[in-house]
Coordinates of C-alpha atoms and ligand atoms in Angstrom, one line a residue:
X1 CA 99.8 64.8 183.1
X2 CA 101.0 61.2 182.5
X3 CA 99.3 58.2 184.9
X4 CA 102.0 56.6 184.8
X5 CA 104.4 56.4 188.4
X6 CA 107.8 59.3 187.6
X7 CA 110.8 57.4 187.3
X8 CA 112.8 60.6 187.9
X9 CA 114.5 61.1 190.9
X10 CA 116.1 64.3 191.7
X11 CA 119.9 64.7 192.5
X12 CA 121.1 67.7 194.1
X13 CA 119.7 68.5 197.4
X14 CA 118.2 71.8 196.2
X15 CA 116.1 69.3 193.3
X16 CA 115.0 66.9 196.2
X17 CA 114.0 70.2 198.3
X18 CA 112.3 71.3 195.6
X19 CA 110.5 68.7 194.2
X20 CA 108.7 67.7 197.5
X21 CA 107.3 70.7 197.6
X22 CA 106.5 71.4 193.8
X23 CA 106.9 68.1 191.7
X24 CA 106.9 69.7 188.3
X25 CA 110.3 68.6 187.2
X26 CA 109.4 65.3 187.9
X27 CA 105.9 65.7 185.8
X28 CA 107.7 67.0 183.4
X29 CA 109.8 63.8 183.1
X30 CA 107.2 61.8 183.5
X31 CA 105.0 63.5 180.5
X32 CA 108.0 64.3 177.9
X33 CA 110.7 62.3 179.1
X34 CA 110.1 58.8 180.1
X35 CA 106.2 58.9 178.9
X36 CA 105.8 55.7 176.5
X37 CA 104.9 55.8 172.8
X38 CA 104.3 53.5 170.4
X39 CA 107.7 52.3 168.3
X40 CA 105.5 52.7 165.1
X41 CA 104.7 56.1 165.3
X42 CA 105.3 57.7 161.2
X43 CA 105.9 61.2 160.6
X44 CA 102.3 62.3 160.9
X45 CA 102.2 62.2 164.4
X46 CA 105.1 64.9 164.6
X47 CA 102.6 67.4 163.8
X48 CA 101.4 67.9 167.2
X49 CA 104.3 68.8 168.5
X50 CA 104.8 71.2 165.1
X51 CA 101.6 72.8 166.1
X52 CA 102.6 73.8 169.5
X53 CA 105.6 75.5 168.0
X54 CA 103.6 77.3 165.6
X55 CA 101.1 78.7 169.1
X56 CA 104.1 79.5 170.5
X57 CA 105.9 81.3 167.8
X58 CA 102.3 83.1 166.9
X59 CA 102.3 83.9 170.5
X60 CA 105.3 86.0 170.5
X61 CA 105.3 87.3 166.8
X62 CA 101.9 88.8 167.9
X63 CA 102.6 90.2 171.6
X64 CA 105.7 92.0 169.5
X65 CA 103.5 93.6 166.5
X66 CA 101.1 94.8 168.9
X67 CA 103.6 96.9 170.7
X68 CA 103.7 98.6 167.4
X69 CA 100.2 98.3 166.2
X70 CA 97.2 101.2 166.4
X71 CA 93.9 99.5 167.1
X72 CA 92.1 102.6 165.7
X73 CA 90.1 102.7 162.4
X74 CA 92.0 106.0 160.8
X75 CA 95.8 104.7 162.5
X76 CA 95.8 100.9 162.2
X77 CA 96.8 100.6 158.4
X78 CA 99.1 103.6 158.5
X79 CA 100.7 101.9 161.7
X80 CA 101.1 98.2 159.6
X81 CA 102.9 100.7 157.0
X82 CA 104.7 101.8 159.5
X83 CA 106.1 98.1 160.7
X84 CA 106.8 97.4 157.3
X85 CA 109.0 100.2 157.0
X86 CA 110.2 102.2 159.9
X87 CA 110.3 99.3 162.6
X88 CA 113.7 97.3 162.7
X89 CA 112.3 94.0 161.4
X90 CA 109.1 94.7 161.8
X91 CA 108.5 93.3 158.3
X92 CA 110.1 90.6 158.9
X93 CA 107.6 90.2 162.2
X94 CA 104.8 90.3 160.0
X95 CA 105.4 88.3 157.3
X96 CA 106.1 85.6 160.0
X97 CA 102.6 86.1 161.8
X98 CA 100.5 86.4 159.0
X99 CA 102.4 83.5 157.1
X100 CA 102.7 82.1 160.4
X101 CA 99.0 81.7 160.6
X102 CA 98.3 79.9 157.1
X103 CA 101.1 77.5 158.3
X104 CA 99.3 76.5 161.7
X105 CA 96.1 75.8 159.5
X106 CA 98.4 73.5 157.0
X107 CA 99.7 72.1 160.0
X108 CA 96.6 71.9 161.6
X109 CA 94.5 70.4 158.6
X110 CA 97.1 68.0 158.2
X111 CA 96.4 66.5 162.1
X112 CA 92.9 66.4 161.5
X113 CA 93.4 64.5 158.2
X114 CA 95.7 62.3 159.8
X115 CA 92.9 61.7 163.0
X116 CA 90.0 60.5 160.9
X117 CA 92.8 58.0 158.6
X118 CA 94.1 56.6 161.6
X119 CA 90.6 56.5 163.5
X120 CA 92.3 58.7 166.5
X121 CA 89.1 60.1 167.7
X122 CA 87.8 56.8 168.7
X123 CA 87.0 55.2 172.1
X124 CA 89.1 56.1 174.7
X125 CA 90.2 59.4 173.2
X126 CA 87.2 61.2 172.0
X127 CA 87.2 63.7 175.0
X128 CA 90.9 64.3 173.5
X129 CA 89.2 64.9 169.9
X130 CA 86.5 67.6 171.1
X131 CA 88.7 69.2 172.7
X132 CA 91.0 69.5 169.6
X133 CA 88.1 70.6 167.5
X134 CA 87.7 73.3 170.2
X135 CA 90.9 74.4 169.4
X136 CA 90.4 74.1 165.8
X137 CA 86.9 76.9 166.4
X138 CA 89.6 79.1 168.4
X139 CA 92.0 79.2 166.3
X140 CA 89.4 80.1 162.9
X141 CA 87.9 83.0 165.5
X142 CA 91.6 84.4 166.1
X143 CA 92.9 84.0 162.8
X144 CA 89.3 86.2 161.6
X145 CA 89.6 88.6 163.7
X146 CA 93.3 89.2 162.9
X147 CA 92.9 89.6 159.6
X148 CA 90.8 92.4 160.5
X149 CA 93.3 94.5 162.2
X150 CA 95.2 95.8 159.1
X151 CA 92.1 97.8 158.3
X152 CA 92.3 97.3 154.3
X153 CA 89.6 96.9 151.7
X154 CA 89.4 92.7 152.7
X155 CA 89.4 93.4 156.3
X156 CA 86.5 95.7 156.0
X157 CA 84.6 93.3 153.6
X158 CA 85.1 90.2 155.2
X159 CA 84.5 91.5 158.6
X160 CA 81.1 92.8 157.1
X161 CA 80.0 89.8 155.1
X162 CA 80.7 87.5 158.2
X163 CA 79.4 89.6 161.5
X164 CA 76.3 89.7 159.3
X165 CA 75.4 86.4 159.2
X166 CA 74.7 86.1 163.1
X167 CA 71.7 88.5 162.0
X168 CA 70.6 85.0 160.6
X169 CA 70.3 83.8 164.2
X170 CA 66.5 83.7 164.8
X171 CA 65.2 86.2 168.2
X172 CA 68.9 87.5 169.2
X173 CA 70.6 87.7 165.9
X174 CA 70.4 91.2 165.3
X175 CA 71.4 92.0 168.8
X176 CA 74.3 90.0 168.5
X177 CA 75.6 91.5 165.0
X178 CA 75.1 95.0 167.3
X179 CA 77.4 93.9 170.3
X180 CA 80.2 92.6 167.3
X181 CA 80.0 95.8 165.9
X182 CA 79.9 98.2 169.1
X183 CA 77.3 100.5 166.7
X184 CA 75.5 100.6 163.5
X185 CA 77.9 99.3 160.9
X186 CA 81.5 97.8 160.8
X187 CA 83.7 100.8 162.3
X188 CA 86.2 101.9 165.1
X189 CA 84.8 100.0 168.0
X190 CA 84.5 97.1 165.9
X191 CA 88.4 97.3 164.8
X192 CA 88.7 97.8 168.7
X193 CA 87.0 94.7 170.4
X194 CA 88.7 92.7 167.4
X195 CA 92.2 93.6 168.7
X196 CA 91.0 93.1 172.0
X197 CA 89.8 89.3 171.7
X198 CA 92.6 88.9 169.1
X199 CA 94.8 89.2 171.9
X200 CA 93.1 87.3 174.2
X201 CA 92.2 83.6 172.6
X202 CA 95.1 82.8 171.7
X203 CA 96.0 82.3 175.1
X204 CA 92.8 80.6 175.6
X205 CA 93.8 78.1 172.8
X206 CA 97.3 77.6 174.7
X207 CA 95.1 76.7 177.7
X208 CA 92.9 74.4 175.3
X209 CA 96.2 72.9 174.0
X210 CA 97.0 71.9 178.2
X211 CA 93.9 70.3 178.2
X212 CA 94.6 68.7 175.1
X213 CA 97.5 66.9 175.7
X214 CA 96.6 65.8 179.4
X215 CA 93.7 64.3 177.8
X216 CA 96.3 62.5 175.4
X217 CA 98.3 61.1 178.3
X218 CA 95.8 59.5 180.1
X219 CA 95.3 56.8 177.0
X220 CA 98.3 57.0 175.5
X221 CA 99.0 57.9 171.5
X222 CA 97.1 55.9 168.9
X223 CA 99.6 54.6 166.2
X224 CA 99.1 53.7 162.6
X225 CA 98.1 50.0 163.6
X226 CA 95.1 51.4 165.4
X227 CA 96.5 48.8 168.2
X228 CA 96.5 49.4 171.9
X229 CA 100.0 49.1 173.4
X230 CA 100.0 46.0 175.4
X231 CA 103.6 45.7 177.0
X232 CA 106.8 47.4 177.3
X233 CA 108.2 45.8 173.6
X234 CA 105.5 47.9 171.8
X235 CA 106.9 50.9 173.2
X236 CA 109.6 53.3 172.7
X237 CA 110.4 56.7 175.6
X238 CA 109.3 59.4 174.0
X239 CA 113.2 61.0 174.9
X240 CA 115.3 60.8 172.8
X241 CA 112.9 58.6 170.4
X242 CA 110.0 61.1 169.4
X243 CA 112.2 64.6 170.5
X244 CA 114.2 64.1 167.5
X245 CA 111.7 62.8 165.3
X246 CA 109.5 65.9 166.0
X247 CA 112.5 67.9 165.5
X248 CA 113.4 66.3 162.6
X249 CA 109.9 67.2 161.2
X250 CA 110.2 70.7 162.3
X251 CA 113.0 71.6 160.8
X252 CA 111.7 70.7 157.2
X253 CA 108.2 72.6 158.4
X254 CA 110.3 75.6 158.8
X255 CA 112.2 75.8 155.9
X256 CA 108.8 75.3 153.9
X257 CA 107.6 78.3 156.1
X258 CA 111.3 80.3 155.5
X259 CA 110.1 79.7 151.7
X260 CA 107.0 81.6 151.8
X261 CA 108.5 84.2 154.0
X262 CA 111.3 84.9 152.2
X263 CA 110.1 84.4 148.2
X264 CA 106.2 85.2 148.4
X265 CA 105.4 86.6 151.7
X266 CA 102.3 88.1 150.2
X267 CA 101.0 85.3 147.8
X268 CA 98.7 83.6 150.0
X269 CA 97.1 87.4 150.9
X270 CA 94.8 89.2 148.8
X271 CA 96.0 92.5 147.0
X272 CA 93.3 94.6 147.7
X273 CA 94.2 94.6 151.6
X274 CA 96.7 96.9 150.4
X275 CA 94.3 99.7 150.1
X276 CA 92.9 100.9 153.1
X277 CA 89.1 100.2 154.0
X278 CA 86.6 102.0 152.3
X279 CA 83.1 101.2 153.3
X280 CA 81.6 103.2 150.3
X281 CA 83.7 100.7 147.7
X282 CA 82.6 97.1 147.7
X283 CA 85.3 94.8 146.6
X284 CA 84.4 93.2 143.0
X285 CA 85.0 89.4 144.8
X286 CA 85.1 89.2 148.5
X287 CA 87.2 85.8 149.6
X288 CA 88.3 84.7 152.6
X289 CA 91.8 83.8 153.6
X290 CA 92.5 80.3 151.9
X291 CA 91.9 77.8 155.0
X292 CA 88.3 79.1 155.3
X293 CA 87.2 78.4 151.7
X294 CA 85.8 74.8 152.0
X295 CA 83.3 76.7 154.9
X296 CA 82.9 79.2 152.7
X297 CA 81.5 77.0 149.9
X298 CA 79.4 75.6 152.4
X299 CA 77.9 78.6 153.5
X300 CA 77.2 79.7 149.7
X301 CA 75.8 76.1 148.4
X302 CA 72.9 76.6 151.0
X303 CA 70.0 78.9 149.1
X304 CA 68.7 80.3 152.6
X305 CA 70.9 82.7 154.8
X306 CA 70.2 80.8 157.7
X307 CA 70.3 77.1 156.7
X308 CA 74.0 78.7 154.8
X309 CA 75.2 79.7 158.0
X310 CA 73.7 76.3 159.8
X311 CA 75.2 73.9 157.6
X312 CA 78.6 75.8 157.7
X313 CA 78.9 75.4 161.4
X314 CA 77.3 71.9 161.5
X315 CA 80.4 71.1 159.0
X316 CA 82.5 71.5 161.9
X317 CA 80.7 70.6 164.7
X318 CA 79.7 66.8 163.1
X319 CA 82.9 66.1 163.6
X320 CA 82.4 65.7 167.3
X321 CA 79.8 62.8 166.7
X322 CA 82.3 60.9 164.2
X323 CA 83.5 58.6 167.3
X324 CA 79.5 57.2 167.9
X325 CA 78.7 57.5 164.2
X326 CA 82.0 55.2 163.0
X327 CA 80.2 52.0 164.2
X328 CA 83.8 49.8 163.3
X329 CA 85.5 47.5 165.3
X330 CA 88.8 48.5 163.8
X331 CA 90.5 51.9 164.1
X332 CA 93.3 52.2 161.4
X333 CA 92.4 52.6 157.4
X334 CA 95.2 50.7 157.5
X335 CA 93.1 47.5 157.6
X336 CA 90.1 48.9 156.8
X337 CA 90.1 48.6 152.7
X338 CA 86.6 50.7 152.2
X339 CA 87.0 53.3 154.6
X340 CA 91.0 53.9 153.2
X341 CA 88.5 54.4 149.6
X342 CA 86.0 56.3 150.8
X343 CA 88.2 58.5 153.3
X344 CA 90.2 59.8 149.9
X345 CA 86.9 60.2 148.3
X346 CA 86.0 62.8 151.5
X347 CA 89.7 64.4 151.4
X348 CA 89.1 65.3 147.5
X349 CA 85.3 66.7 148.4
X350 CA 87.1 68.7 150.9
X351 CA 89.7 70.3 148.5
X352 CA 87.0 70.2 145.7
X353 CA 84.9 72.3 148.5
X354 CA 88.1 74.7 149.1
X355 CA 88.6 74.9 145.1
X356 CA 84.7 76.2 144.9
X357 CA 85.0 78.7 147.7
X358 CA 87.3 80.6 145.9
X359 CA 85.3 80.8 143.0
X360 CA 82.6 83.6 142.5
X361 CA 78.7 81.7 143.8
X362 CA 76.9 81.7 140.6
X363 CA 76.0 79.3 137.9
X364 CA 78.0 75.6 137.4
X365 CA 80.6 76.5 140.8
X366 CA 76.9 76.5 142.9
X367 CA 76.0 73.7 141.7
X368 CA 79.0 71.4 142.2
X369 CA 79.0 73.2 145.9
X370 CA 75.6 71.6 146.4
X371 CA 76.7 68.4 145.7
X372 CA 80.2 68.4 147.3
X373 CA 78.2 69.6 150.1
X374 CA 76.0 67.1 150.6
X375 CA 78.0 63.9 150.1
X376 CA 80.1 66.2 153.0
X377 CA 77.7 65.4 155.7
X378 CA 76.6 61.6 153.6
X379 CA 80.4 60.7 154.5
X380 CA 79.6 61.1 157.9
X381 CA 75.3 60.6 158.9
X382 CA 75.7 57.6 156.2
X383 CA 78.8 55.9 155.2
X384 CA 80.6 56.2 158.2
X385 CA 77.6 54.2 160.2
X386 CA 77.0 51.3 157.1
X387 CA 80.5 50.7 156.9
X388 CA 81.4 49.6 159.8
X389 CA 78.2 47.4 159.7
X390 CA 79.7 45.9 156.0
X391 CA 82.9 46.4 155.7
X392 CA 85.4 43.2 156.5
X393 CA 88.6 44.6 157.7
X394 CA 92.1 42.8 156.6
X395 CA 93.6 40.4 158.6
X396 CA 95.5 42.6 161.7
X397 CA 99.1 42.2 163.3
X398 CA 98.9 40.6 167.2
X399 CA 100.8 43.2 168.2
X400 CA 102.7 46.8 167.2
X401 CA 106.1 44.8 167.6
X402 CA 104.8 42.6 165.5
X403 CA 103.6 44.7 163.0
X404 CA 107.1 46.6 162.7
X405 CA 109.3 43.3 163.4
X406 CA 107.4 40.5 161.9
X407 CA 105.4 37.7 163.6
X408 CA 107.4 35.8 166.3
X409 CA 110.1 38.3 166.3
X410 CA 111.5 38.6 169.5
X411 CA 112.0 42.6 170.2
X412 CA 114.6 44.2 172.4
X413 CA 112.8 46.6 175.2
X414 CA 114.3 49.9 174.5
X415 CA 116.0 51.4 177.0
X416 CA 113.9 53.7 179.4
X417 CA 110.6 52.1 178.2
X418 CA 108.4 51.6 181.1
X419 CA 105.0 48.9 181.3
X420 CA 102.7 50.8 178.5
X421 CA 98.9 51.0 179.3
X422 CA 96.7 47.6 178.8
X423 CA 93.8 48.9 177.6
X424 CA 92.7 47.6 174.3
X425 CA 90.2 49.8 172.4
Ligands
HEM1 C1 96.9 74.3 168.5 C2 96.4 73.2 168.0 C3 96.8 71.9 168.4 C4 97.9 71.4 169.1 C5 99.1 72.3 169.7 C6 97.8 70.0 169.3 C7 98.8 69.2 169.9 C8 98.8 67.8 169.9 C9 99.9 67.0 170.3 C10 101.2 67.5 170.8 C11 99.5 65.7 170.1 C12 100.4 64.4 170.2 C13 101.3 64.3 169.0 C14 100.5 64.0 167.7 O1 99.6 63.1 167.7 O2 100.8 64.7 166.7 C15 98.1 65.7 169.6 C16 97.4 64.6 169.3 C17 96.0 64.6 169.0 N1 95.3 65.7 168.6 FE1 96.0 67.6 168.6 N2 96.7 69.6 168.7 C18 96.0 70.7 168.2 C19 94.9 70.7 167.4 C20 94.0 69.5 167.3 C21 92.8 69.5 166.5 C22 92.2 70.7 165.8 C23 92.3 68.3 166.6 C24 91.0 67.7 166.1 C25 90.0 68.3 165.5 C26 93.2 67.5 167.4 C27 93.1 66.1 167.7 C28 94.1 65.3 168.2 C29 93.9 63.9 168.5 C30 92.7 63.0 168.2 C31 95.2 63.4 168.9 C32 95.6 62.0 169.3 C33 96.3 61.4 168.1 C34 96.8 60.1 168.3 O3 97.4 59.8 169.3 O4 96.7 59.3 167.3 N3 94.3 68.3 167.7 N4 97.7 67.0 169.5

């Protein structure tokens, strides 16, 4: 995964038999061992690695409550009961997956926040960007689908209200809502193929997340300076250096996650998924699980089903031109004194837009949805390209060493750093 040259050299003669014929311990070494990182990496760049934890522990949560899990429309809430009660643990296996999943999205939201601050999907990583917002589409696919699979009054609803919006879908749209559904309406089949691609992209993410992080060893980690490393003094290996920072971070992630588990496992869920579907009662308010909601208010500011459902994808999908439509020079908010303004202006729309979601779509809430809305996708078609053409970015440091040690301060190389790359962005 890493360009650069493995420094690791096998010792026993089974290791040197082995790797020349199948070099993965010493790609291994090279990619999380030795691999370079820049000394001035802060604790938003652990989140990566918290991230692939959270896959992981999704991963096998899941494969275990499906062992116990009915994919059928008059057995799968019976059978969640059942977990709950009669399986050893099995509550404890559930609260962790569906907890689990509103902690990869906080996790996840907090990467993507950190990318546009630090101007990480710029030139040369923005094949490394579109393939994280790949993931991102994977991982809001699984997570709606799942929450189908308890078959209560919220799974019904929100399956329904969302597989009919691809009827918006001009020519194929109705043919489309007929393949989701397997029939007529939301029912058994339905619950069926759910489980079935449930199961099946989250290993498609994990293959994703491969990609992912090949793609971010070729260049090499961006850093809060925004600055290329340029020799070995900028760097740091990422063992022991970023293992126990990442660890560090994890263990605080999971004891926020053991407080949610533990003391309001059901807080971030909706109550009327505790009574089983009904497709002749409509739900007073249908919401979607929290990390959908700025979408959601998207989807509901628009007057016309299919511009709703346009502008809600096009929300997500803009974020793949962000590295051609931020025309700066300079990465990092850091030094960049309108962009650091006008990215928390963006961050509040977003949480104004979450806020709105979760509100019923009728008078004032609509209206503020509009707006929030628009200046949305103004951030990026307008501000992001006239800034870099106006903005004057602050005075930045030669160097990362110099930025962490001080101009002229000579820095010790750590031991294990190698040569880091010389390309300057
Ligand atoms: C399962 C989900 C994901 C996993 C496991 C994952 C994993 C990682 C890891 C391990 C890193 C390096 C450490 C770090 O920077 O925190 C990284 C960096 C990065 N990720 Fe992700 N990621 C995921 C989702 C995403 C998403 C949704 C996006 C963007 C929409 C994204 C964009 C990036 C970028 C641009 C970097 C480079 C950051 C830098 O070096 O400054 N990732 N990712």
């Amino acid at each position: 995964m890493s360009k650069h040259a493995t420094t690791y050299v096998p010792k026993s003669a089974f290791a040197k038999w082995f790797e020349s014929r199948l070099p993965i311990v010493g790609l291994i070494h090279s990619s999380f061992v030795a691999f370079p990182v820049p000394r001035n990496l802060n604790y938003w760049w652990t989140f990566g690695g918290v991230l692939f934890f959270m896959l992981v522990m999704q991963i096998i949560t899941g494969v275990v409550l499906a062992m116990h899990y009915t994919p059928n429309a008059n057995l799968a809430f019976d059978s969640v009961e059942r977990i709950m009660r009669d399986v050893n643990y099995g509550w404890l296996l559930r609260y962790l997956h569906a907890n689990g999943a509103s902690m990869f999205f906080v996790a996840v939201y907090i990467h993507i926040f950190r990318n546009f601050y630090y101007g990480s999907y710029k030139a040369p990583r923005e094949v490394l960007f579109i393939l994280g917002i790949i993931i991102f589409l994977l991982m809001m696919a699984t997570a709606f689908m799942g929450y189908v699979l308890p078959w209560g009054q919220m799974s019904f609803w929100g399956a329904t209200v969302i597989t009919n919006l691809f009827s918006a879908v001009p020519i194929i749209g109705d043919t489309i809502v007929s393949l989701l559904w397997g029939g007529y309406s939301v029912g058994n089949p339905t619950l069926n193929r759910f489980f079935s691609l449930h199961y099946l992209l989250p290993f498609m993410i994990f293959g994703v997340v491969i990609l992912h992080v090949w793609a971010l060893h070729v260049p090499g980690n961006n850093n809060p300076t925004g600055i290329e490393m340029k020799s070995g003094k900028d760097a740091v290996p990422f063992h022991p250096y970023m293992t126990v920072k990442d660890g560090f971070s994890l263990v605080l992630f999971l004891i926020f996650f053991a407080w949610w588990v533990f003391y309001m496992p059901n807080y971030l869920g909706h109550a009327d998924n505790y009574i089983p579907a009904n497709p002749s009662v409509t739900p007073s308010h249908i919401v979607p699980e929290w990390y959908f909601l700025p979408f959601y208010a998207i989807l509901r500011a628009v007057p016309d089903k299919l511009g709703g459902v346009v502008a809600m994808v096009a929300a997500i999908l803009i974020w793949a031109l962000v590295p051609w439509l931020d025309t700066s020079k300079v990465r990092s908010a850091v030094y960049r004194p309108l962009y650091r303004q006008f990215f928390w202006v963006w961050f509040a729309v977003c949480i104004l837009l979450g806020w709105l979601g979760s509100k019923p779509a009728e008078g004032g809430y609509v209206i503020a949805a509009r707006i929030a809305t628009i200046y949305y996708f103004a951030h990026f078609l307008i501000i992001l390209p006239l800034l870099g053409l106006f903005e004057r970015p602050q005075r930045m440091p030669g160097s990362i060493v110099e930025s962490v040690l001080g101009r002229g301060a000579a820095a010790p190389v750590p031991a294990g750093a190698t040569a880091a790359p010389q390309t300057q962005g």
